[in-house]
Short mmCIF file of C-alpha atoms in Angstrom, two decimals:
data_model
loop_
_atom_site.label_atom_id
_atom_site.label_comp_id
_atom_site.label_asym_id
_atom_site.label_seq_id
_atom_site.Cartn_x
_atom_site.Cartn_y
_atom_site.Cartn_z
CA UNK L 1 0.00 0.00 0.00
CA UNK L 2 1.53 3.33 -0.98
CA UNK L 3 2.75 5.49 1.81
CA UNK L 4 0.96 8.82 2.41
CA UNK L 5 2.70 12.12 1.61
CA UNK L 6 4.56 13.88 4.38
CA UNK L 7 2.05 16.25 5.93
CA UNK L 8 4.85 18.70 6.69
CA UNK L 9 5.37 19.36 2.96
CA UNK L 10 2.70 21.56 1.38
CA UNK L 11 1.44 20.57 -2.05
CA UNK L 12 2.75 22.64 -4.95
CA UNK L 13 0.79 25.71 -5.99
CA UNK L 14 0.75 26.75 -9.64
CA UNK L 15 -0.13 30.43 -10.11
CA UNK L 16 -1.89 31.69 -13.24
CA UNK L 17 -0.29 34.59 -15.08
CA UNK L 18 -1.94 37.91 -15.74
CA UNK L 19 -4.75 38.01 -18.32
CA UNK L 20 -3.45 41.31 -19.70
CA UNK L 21 -1.64 41.42 -22.99
CA UNK L 22 2.11 41.42 -22.53
CA UNK L 23 3.97 44.58 -23.44
CA UNK L 24 7.50 45.91 -23.56
CA UNK L 25 7.33 46.84 -19.88
CA UNK L 26 5.79 43.57 -18.61
CA UNK L 27 7.50 42.03 -15.56
CA UNK L 28 7.86 38.54 -14.13
CA UNK L 29 4.77 39.16 -11.97
CA UNK L 30 2.62 38.60 -15.06
CA UNK L 31 3.90 35.06 -15.75
CA UNK L 32 2.72 31.67 -14.48
CA UNK L 33 4.97 30.29 -11.72
CA UNK L 34 5.11 27.44 -9.23
CA UNK L 35 5.45 27.60 -5.45
CA UNK L 36 6.87 24.44 -3.79
CA UNK L 37 8.91 25.06 -0.65
CA UNK L 38 10.50 22.18 1.26
CA UNK L 39 12.59 22.04 4.42
CA UNK L 40 15.94 20.30 3.94
CA UNK L 41 15.10 18.12 6.94
CA UNK L 42 12.57 16.28 4.74
CA UNK L 43 13.57 13.06 3.04
CA UNK L 44 14.72 13.14 -0.53
CA UNK L 45 12.46 10.19 -1.35
CA UNK L 46 9.42 12.24 -0.36
CA UNK L 47 10.38 15.03 -2.74
CA UNK L 48 10.84 12.50 -5.54
CA UNK L 49 7.31 11.24 -4.96
CA UNK L 50 6.02 14.81 -5.38
CA UNK L 51 7.91 15.09 -8.66
CA UNK L 52 6.31 11.83 -9.81
CA UNK L 53 2.81 13.05 -8.94
CA UNK L 54 3.26 16.53 -10.48
CA UNK L 55 5.00 16.15 -13.87
CA UNK L 56 4.99 19.93 -14.44
CA UNK L 57 6.82 20.63 -11.18
CA UNK L 58 10.18 22.15 -12.24
CA UNK L 59 11.94 21.87 -8.86
CA UNK L 60 11.76 22.61 -5.17
CA UNK L 61 12.60 25.73 -3.15
CA UNK L 62 14.79 24.62 -0.24
CA UNK L 63 14.37 26.10 3.22
CA UNK L 64 16.35 25.69 6.41
CA UNK L 65 14.22 26.55 9.43
CA UNK L 66 12.05 28.68 7.18
CA UNK L 67 14.96 30.52 5.55
CA UNK L 68 15.67 30.27 1.84
CA UNK L 69 18.96 28.49 1.06
CA UNK L 70 18.63 27.40 -2.55
CA UNK L 71 16.79 25.38 -5.19
CA UNK L 72 16.93 21.77 -6.35
CA UNK L 73 15.61 21.24 -9.87
CA UNK L 74 13.89 18.13 -11.20
CA UNK L 75 16.69 17.76 -13.75
CA UNK L 76 19.47 17.58 -11.15
CA UNK L 77 17.53 15.25 -8.91
CA UNK L 78 16.94 12.84 -11.81
CA UNK L 79 20.63 13.04 -12.71
CA UNK L 80 21.42 12.08 -9.13
CA UNK L 81 19.15 9.02 -9.40
CA UNK L 82 21.06 7.57 -12.38
CA UNK L 83 24.39 7.72 -10.54
CA UNK L 84 25.84 4.56 -9.04
CA UNK L 85 24.07 3.79 -5.75
CA UNK L 86 21.93 6.88 -6.31
CA UNK L 87 18.53 5.24 -5.57
CA UNK L 88 19.87 3.58 -2.37
CA UNK L 89 21.33 6.86 -1.15
CA UNK L 90 18.17 8.71 -2.07
CA UNK L 91 15.97 6.36 -0.07
CA UNK L 92 17.77 6.88 3.23
CA UNK L 93 19.26 10.40 3.14
CA UNK L 94 17.69 13.72 4.00
CA UNK L 95 17.14 16.37 1.35
CA UNK L 96 19.95 18.51 2.80
CA UNK L 97 22.50 15.78 2.09
CA UNK L 98 21.28 15.32 -1.48
CA UNK L 99 21.41 19.09 -2.00
CA UNK L 100 25.02 19.18 -0.85
CA UNK L 101 25.85 16.76 -3.69
CA UNK L 102 23.65 18.35 -6.41
CA UNK L 103 24.09 22.03 -5.57
CA UNK L 104 24.35 24.34 -8.58
CA UNK L 105 24.41 28.07 -9.19
CA UNK L 106 20.91 29.54 -9.30
CA UNK L 107 19.50 32.67 -10.91
CA UNK L 108 17.52 34.62 -8.29
CA UNK L 109 15.48 37.61 -9.48
CA UNK L 110 12.81 39.85 -7.93
CA UNK L 111 9.38 39.67 -9.58
CA UNK L 112 9.64 43.33 -10.60
CA UNK L 113 12.33 42.57 -13.19
CA UNK L 114 11.10 43.09 -16.80
CA UNK L 115 10.61 39.90 -18.77
CA UNK L 116 13.08 40.94 -21.49
CA UNK L 117 15.74 41.71 -18.87
CA UNK L 118 15.17 38.34 -17.19
CA UNK L 119 15.54 36.64 -20.57
CA UNK L 120 18.88 38.36 -21.16
CA UNK L 121 20.15 37.35 -17.71
CA UNK L 122 18.97 33.77 -18.26
CA UNK L 123 20.88 33.49 -21.54
CA UNK L 124 24.07 34.67 -19.85
CA UNK L 125 24.22 31.52 -17.71
CA UNK L 126 26.55 28.61 -18.45
CA UNK L 127 25.25 26.25 -21.17
CA UNK L 128 24.61 23.44 -18.65
CA UNK L 129 22.38 25.79 -16.62
CA UNK L 130 20.26 27.24 -19.45
CA UNK L 131 17.40 24.80 -18.81
CA UNK L 132 17.38 25.36 -15.04
CA UNK L 133 14.29 27.10 -13.61
CA UNK L 134 14.64 30.65 -12.34
CA UNK L 135 13.96 31.49 -8.70
CA UNK L 136 11.67 34.53 -8.40
CA UNK L 137 11.27 36.37 -5.11
CA UNK L 138 7.68 37.59 -4.82
CA UNK L 139 7.81 38.69 -1.15
CA UNK L 140 10.49 38.99 1.60
CA UNK L 141 10.22 35.26 2.50
CA UNK L 142 8.32 33.92 -0.49
CA UNK L 143 9.95 32.36 -3.54
CA UNK L 144 8.59 30.77 -6.68
CA UNK L 145 10.01 28.86 -9.63
CA UNK L 146 9.71 30.05 -13.21
CA UNK L 147 10.14 27.60 -16.06
CA UNK L 148 12.58 28.81 -18.70
CA UNK L 149 10.13 27.67 -21.39
CA UNK L 150 7.47 29.97 -19.95
CA UNK L 151 9.97 32.83 -19.99
CA UNK L 152 10.96 32.02 -23.58
CA UNK L 153 7.37 32.06 -24.82
CA UNK L 154 6.62 35.35 -23.10
CA UNK L 155 9.83 36.86 -24.41
CA UNK L 156 9.04 35.83 -28.00
CA UNK L 157 5.54 37.28 -27.68
CA UNK L 158 6.98 40.58 -26.52
CA UNK L 159 9.59 40.50 -29.29
CA UNK L 160 6.77 40.00 -31.75
CA UNK L 161 4.92 42.98 -30.30
CA UNK L 162 8.13 45.01 -30.40
CA UNK L 163 8.69 44.02 -34.03
CA UNK L 164 5.09 44.98 -34.86
CA UNK L 165 5.53 48.34 -33.15
CA UNK L 166 8.74 48.94 -35.07
CA UNK L 167 7.05 47.88 -38.29
CA UNK L 168 4.12 50.23 -37.73
CA UNK L 169 6.52 53.04 -36.89
CA UNK L 170 8.52 52.35 -40.03
CA UNK L 171 5.28 52.22 -42.02
CA UNK L 172 4.18 55.56 -40.61
CA UNK L 173 7.60 57.02 -41.34
CA UNK L 174 7.61 55.58 -44.83
CA UNK L 175 4.12 56.95 -45.52
CA UNK L 176 5.23 60.35 -44.26
CA UNK L 177 8.41 60.24 -46.36
CA UNK L 178 6.43 59.26 -49.42
CA UNK L 179 4.03 62.09 -48.74
CA UNK L 180 6.88 64.56 -48.42
CA UNK L 181 8.39 63.27 -51.66
CA UNK L 182 5.11 63.91 -53.47
CA UNK L 183 4.89 67.32 -51.88
CA UNK L 184 8.41 68.07 -53.06
CA UNK L 185 7.46 67.28 -56.65
CA UNK L 186 4.34 69.39 -56.36
CA UNK L 187 5.74 72.30 -54.41
CA UNK L 188 7.00 74.19 -57.43
CA UNK L 189 3.66 74.04 -59.20
CA UNK L 190 1.80 74.77 -55.98
CA UNK L 191 3.91 77.88 -55.43
CA UNK L 192 2.93 79.17 -58.85
CA UNK L 193 -0.69 78.31 -58.18
CA UNK L 194 -0.53 80.29 -54.96
CA UNK L 195 1.40 83.21 -56.45
CA UNK L 196 -1.12 83.69 -59.26
CA UNK L 197 -4.11 84.42 -57.01
CA UNK L 198 -1.86 86.53 -54.79
CA UNK L 199 -0.96 88.54 -57.88
CA UNK L 200 -4.64 88.91 -58.69
CA UNK L 201 -5.33 90.20 -55.21
CA UNK L 202 -2.47 92.69 -54.95
CA UNK L 203 -2.73 93.85 -58.55
CA UNK L 204 -6.44 94.55 -58.26
CA UNK L 205 -6.05 96.13 -54.85
CA UNK L 206 -3.92 98.82 -56.51
CA UNK L 207 -6.73 99.75 -58.86
CA UNK L 208 -9.30 99.59 -56.08
CA UNK L 209 -7.20 102.00 -54.04
CA UNK L 210 -6.87 104.42 -56.99
CA UNK L 211 -10.57 104.22 -57.80
CA UNK L 212 -11.46 104.89 -54.18
CA UNK L 213 -9.22 107.95 -54.05
CA UNK L 214 -10.71 109.33 -57.27
CA UNK L 215 -14.23 108.78 -56.02
CA UNK L 216 -13.42 110.49 -52.75
CA UNK L 217 -11.98 113.38 -54.72
CA UNK L 218 -15.17 113.62 -56.77
CA UNK L 219 -17.31 113.55 -53.65
CA UNK L 220 -15.22 116.33 -52.13
CA UNK L 221 -15.67 118.53 -55.19
CA UNK L 222 -19.40 117.92 -55.14
CA UNK L 223 -19.48 119.11 -51.57
CA UNK L 224 -17.58 122.33 -52.40
CA UNK L 225 -19.52 123.51 -55.46
CA UNK L 226 -22.82 121.73 -55.12
CA UNK L 227 -24.72 124.99 -55.64
CA UNK L 228 -22.37 126.35 -58.32
CA UNK L 229 -21.96 125.58 -61.98
CA UNK L 230 -21.48 121.79 -62.46
CA UNK L 231 -19.01 122.27 -65.29
CA UNK L 232 -16.12 121.51 -62.95
CA UNK L 233 -17.80 118.33 -61.75
CA UNK L 234 -18.32 117.16 -65.29
CA UNK L 235 -14.70 117.91 -66.09
CA UNK L 236 -13.44 115.81 -63.20
CA UNK L 237 -15.73 112.95 -64.16
CA UNK L 238 -14.25 113.05 -67.63
CA UNK L 239 -10.69 113.20 -66.29
CA UNK L 240 -11.10 110.17 -64.08
CA UNK L 241 -13.38 108.35 -66.54
CA UNK L 242 -16.06 108.03 -63.94
CA UNK L 243 -18.38 106.03 -66.16
CA UNK L 244 -15.67 103.44 -66.71
CA UNK L 245 -14.85 103.28 -63.03
CA UNK L 246 -18.48 102.76 -62.20
CA UNK L 247 -18.63 99.81 -64.56
CA UNK L 248 -15.22 98.31 -63.78
CA UNK L 249 -15.30 98.58 -60.00
CA UNK L 250 -17.74 95.70 -59.64
CA UNK L 251 -15.70 93.48 -61.98
CA UNK L 252 -12.51 94.33 -60.11
CA UNK L 253 -13.97 93.37 -56.76
CA UNK L 254 -15.29 90.14 -58.27
CA UNK L 255 -11.82 89.33 -59.57
CA UNK L 256 -10.37 89.94 -56.12
CA UNK L 257 -12.99 87.68 -54.61
CA UNK L 258 -12.26 84.88 -57.08
CA UNK L 259 -8.53 85.12 -56.48
CA UNK L 260 -8.98 84.99 -52.72
CA UNK L 261 -11.33 82.03 -53.04
CA UNK L 262 -8.86 80.15 -55.24
CA UNK L 263 -6.06 80.83 -52.81
CA UNK L 264 -8.21 79.60 -49.95
CA UNK L 265 -9.02 76.35 -51.79
CA UNK L 266 -5.38 75.70 -52.61
CA UNK L 267 -4.25 76.25 -49.05
CA UNK L 268 -7.10 74.09 -47.75
CA UNK L 269 -6.17 71.33 -50.20
CA UNK L 270 -2.55 71.44 -49.14
CA UNK L 271 -3.58 71.33 -45.51
CA UNK L 272 -5.84 68.35 -46.13
CA UNK L 273 -3.08 66.49 -47.94
CA UNK L 274 -0.67 67.11 -45.08
CA UNK L 275 -3.29 66.21 -42.47
CA UNK L 276 -1.84 64.14 -39.60
CA UNK L 277 -4.22 61.36 -38.63
CA UNK L 278 -5.18 60.72 -35.04
CA UNK L 279 -5.46 57.34 -33.33
CA UNK L 280 -9.07 56.80 -34.36
CA UNK L 281 -10.74 57.28 -37.72
CA UNK L 282 -13.11 60.19 -38.26
CA UNK L 283 -15.96 60.86 -40.71
CA UNK L 284 -14.77 62.63 -43.86
CA UNK L 285 -16.23 63.88 -47.14
CA UNK L 286 -14.58 61.72 -49.80
CA UNK L 287 -15.63 64.06 -52.59
CA UNK L 288 -13.88 66.95 -50.84
CA UNK L 289 -10.77 64.77 -50.53
CA UNK L 290 -10.81 63.97 -54.25
CA UNK L 291 -11.38 67.62 -55.18
CA UNK L 292 -8.41 68.64 -53.04
CA UNK L 293 -6.09 66.16 -54.76
CA UNK L 294 -7.33 67.18 -58.23
CA UNK L 295 -6.69 70.82 -57.38
CA UNK L 296 -3.15 69.98 -56.27
CA UNK L 297 -2.25 68.01 -59.42
CA UNK L 298 -3.57 70.74 -61.74
CA UNK L 299 -0.10 72.26 -61.64
CA UNK L 300 1.27 69.09 -63.27
CA UNK L 301 -1.28 68.51 -65.99
CA UNK L 302 -1.45 72.19 -67.12
CA UNK L 303 -4.57 71.59 -69.18
CA UNK L 304 -3.07 68.64 -71.08
CA UNK L 305 -5.24 66.09 -69.27
CA UNK L 306 -8.99 66.30 -68.89
CA UNK L 307 -10.37 65.20 -65.53
CA UNK L 308 -14.06 64.35 -65.34
CA UNK L 309 -15.88 63.53 -62.11
CA UNK L 310 -19.09 61.56 -61.73
CA UNK L 311 -20.03 61.65 -58.07
CA UNK L 312 -22.71 59.52 -56.49
CA UNK L 313 -24.49 60.24 -53.23
CA UNK L 314 -22.05 59.27 -50.48
CA UNK L 315 -22.50 59.72 -46.73
CA UNK L 316 -19.54 60.83 -44.60
CA UNK L 317 -17.13 57.88 -44.41
CA UNK L 318 -15.10 57.03 -41.28
CA UNK L 319 -11.48 56.91 -42.40
CA UNK L 320 -7.98 58.17 -41.73
CA UNK L 321 -8.22 61.19 -43.99
CA UNK L 322 -4.50 61.95 -44.18
CA UNK L 323 -3.61 58.42 -45.25
CA UNK L 324 -6.53 58.20 -47.66
CA UNK L 325 -5.37 61.44 -49.28
CA UNK L 326 -1.97 59.81 -49.74
CA UNK L 327 -3.59 56.85 -51.50
CA UNK L 328 -5.55 59.14 -53.81
CA UNK L 329 -2.42 61.15 -54.58
CA UNK L 330 -0.47 57.96 -55.39
CA UNK L 331 -3.15 56.68 -57.76
CA UNK L 332 -3.68 60.03 -59.47
CA UNK L 333 0.09 60.42 -59.85
CA UNK L 334 0.25 56.95 -61.43
CA UNK L 335 -2.42 57.92 -63.96
CA UNK L 336 -0.93 61.34 -64.68
CA UNK L 337 2.54 59.85 -65.19
CA UNK L 338 1.18 57.28 -67.64
CA UNK L 339 -0.69 59.91 -69.67
CA UNK L 340 2.15 62.43 -69.71
CA UNK L 341 4.66 59.74 -70.71
CA UNK L 342 2.37 58.76 -73.56
CA UNK L 343 2.20 62.41 -74.61
CA UNK L 344 6.00 62.62 -74.64
CA UNK L 345 6.24 59.44 -76.74
CA UNK L 346 3.77 60.94 -79.18
CA UNK L 347 6.08 63.91 -79.75
CA UNK L 348 8.90 61.58 -80.82
CA UNK L 349 6.79 58.86 -82.44
CA UNK L 350 3.59 60.53 -83.68
CA UNK L 351 2.77 57.68 -86.05
CA UNK L 352 2.68 55.05 -83.26
CA UNK L 353 0.24 56.87 -80.96
CA UNK L 354 -3.50 57.28 -81.35
CA UNK L 355 -4.01 61.03 -81.62
CA UNK L 356 -7.79 60.98 -81.86
CA UNK L 357 -8.41 60.87 -78.11
CA UNK L 358 -7.44 63.45 -75.54
CA UNK L 359 -5.72 62.25 -72.36
CA UNK L 360 -8.47 61.77 -69.81
CA UNK L 361 -8.96 60.66 -66.22
CA UNK L 362 -12.44 59.68 -65.06
CA UNK L 363 -13.35 59.59 -61.37
CA UNK L 364 -16.52 57.74 -60.37
CA UNK L 365 -17.93 57.27 -56.88
CA UNK L 366 -20.92 55.22 -55.85
CA UNK L 367 -22.25 52.81 -53.24
CA UNK L 368 -22.28 49.18 -54.37
CA UNK L 369 -23.41 45.86 -52.90
CA UNK L 370 -21.42 42.64 -52.90
CA UNK L 371 -22.58 39.14 -51.89
CA UNK L 372 -21.70 38.26 -48.31
CA UNK L 373 -19.51 35.25 -47.53
CA UNK L 374 -22.24 34.01 -45.20
CA UNK L 375 -25.16 32.93 -47.36
CA UNK L 376 -27.66 33.79 -44.62
CA UNK L 377 -26.29 37.32 -44.15
CA UNK L 378 -27.39 40.30 -46.24
CA UNK L 379 -25.16 41.68 -48.99
CA UNK L 380 -22.32 43.89 -47.79
CA UNK L 381 -22.31 47.54 -48.87
CA UNK L 382 -19.16 49.31 -50.01
CA UNK L 383 -18.11 52.76 -51.14
CA UNK L 384 -16.49 52.48 -54.56
CA UNK L 385 -13.96 55.04 -55.86
CA UNK L 386 -12.84 54.29 -59.43
CA UNK L 387 -10.01 56.26 -61.02
CA UNK L 388 -9.59 55.30 -64.68
CA UNK L 389 -7.36 56.72 -67.40
CA UNK L 390 -7.32 56.17 -71.16
CA UNK L 391 -3.56 55.75 -71.24
CA UNK L 392 -1.47 52.99 -72.80
CA UNK L 393 -2.49 50.40 -70.18
CA UNK L 394 -0.30 47.75 -68.53
CA UNK L 395 0.98 44.42 -69.69
CA UNK L 396 0.04 41.26 -67.78
CA UNK L 397 3.62 40.99 -66.50
CA UNK L 398 3.56 44.53 -65.09
CA UNK L 399 0.17 43.96 -63.48
CA UNK L 400 1.48 40.78 -61.89
CA UNK L 401 4.52 42.63 -60.53
CA UNK L 402 2.29 45.29 -58.98
CA UNK L 403 0.00 42.68 -57.40
CA UNK L 404 3.01 40.77 -56.04
CA UNK L 405 4.36 43.98 -54.52
CA UNK L 406 1.26 44.04 -52.31
CA UNK L 407 2.48 40.94 -50.40
CA UNK L 408 4.28 41.32 -47.07
CA UNK L 409 7.45 39.68 -48.38
CA UNK L 410 7.74 42.02 -51.36
CA UNK L 411 6.94 45.08 -49.22
CA UNK L 412 9.77 44.11 -46.92
CA UNK L 413 12.18 44.06 -49.88
CA UNK L 414 11.03 47.24 -51.57
CA UNK L 415 8.18 49.56 -50.71
CA UNK L 416 6.40 51.25 -53.61
CA UNK L 417 3.74 53.93 -53.53
CA UNK L 418 1.10 51.44 -54.71
CA UNK L 419 2.20 48.89 -52.09
CA UNK L 420 1.86 51.56 -49.42
CA UNK L 421 -1.57 52.43 -50.80
CA UNK L 422 -2.61 48.76 -50.64
CA UNK L 423 -1.43 48.54 -47.03
CA UNK L 424 -3.40 51.67 -46.06
CA UNK L 425 -6.61 50.52 -47.73
CA UNK L 426 -6.57 46.90 -46.54
CA UNK L 427 -4.87 47.01 -43.13
CA UNK L 428 -5.94 50.44 -41.91
CA UNK L 429 -9.43 50.67 -43.46
CA UNK L 430 -10.45 47.04 -43.97
CA UNK L 431 -11.06 47.74 -47.64
CA UNK L 432 -9.88 46.48 -51.03
CA UNK L 433 -7.70 47.88 -53.81
CA UNK L 434 -8.39 46.40 -57.25
CA UNK L 435 -6.42 46.90 -60.45
CA UNK L 436 -7.77 46.43 -63.97
CA UNK L 437 -5.80 47.31 -67.09
CA UNK L 438 -5.73 46.52 -70.79
CA UNK L 439 -3.08 47.46 -73.30
CA UNK L 440 -4.22 50.27 -75.57
CA UNK L 441 -7.36 50.91 -73.52
CA UNK L 442 -6.24 52.22 -70.14
CA UNK L 443 -5.93 51.44 -66.45
CA UNK L 444 -8.46 51.57 -63.66
CA UNK L 445 -7.85 51.48 -59.89
CA UNK L 446 -10.82 50.80 -57.68
CA UNK L 447 -10.83 51.61 -53.96
CA UNK L 448 -13.49 49.80 -51.93
CA UNK L 449 -14.20 50.97 -48.39
CA UNK L 450 -16.70 49.17 -46.14
CA UNK L 451 -19.83 51.13 -45.39
CA UNK L 452 -20.66 50.65 -41.71
#
């Protein structure tokens, strides 16, 4: 009949780790550990029986009159058993004697040590000690054992989180760099677009000032000789061409108003393009976003490309407006580059290019429905933004290269503006980015955003 366990030895206690997600600052307190403290006056055979009953028990915390003196791992105790006369010695000796034979260096850490720091300290141990459990002090006289495997898993989880954080930071930096690169290419044209309305304003303000002074002069003369002969008044009206001023003043003020309005739109478009997104998405007017991008690229097309817009009825869409503007800029730039390159080729090879059609970009927005994956669920509704050009189109090989660049492996090798756009649409907005192209017909990009 099996002998009962020594009542002086408390059964092991396995603590459950924290249910919070691990982070870069997580400590050993958040990991699962084992508490099994044994006085060295106990028999070694009794401890072996506990190891047999609890297969997950990594070792025992050794106490001498309640004071911590060390740790005996399952591994070292089993190694002791396979020695010559080991089982006989184990059956009759106290645990203190066995510990004097199997004593090894231990790694003792407070539970406030970060997990990544504990992992570094664990790896610095001698190779024969790498699998030994770590002793964690949770209170002044309380110690627990931490399995190295548990520490390894937690460390790899945190490393994965750290890598994800670094990746997201690099993505944000890359998006910002790409945005700045586009701004750099546009800045020259934008400056001219801004300077033109400024010229309208200042140039017309000069005339407005002169007209105002002349009118004030006329009013002053009227006040002086109101009751006298009006010949002098008529003369002044002729000198300053009062009739012309009366007609032109309204047109001048209208011109000033138009210039100021154009300047305001340009500045607003530039501000929208450079918008820094917050943590959460916000409702935005997609049509206003498209109009802003079209206004910005006008400096590049200079009337050579016709842009037509067919807008459907769209509600405000929750999105990261700054990043979505970047996507729109990337796609418009792709279309503009294709059309302008075709125009350049036409200048050198007029016979090989179809000259009957004018370069054109068509923008279409609408709400569409797509069948749901779940047959019992209603169709899903999406906001569709299609940007199509009538350029030379893409070959199947080029289309395949672009689609392959959307994969994580290709993005890691080389990030392109379209790959960044795909990442923003799919990962950040839960949408889709489709590409359709045919040689000699043109290319169409379709952005699909879920309507929630």
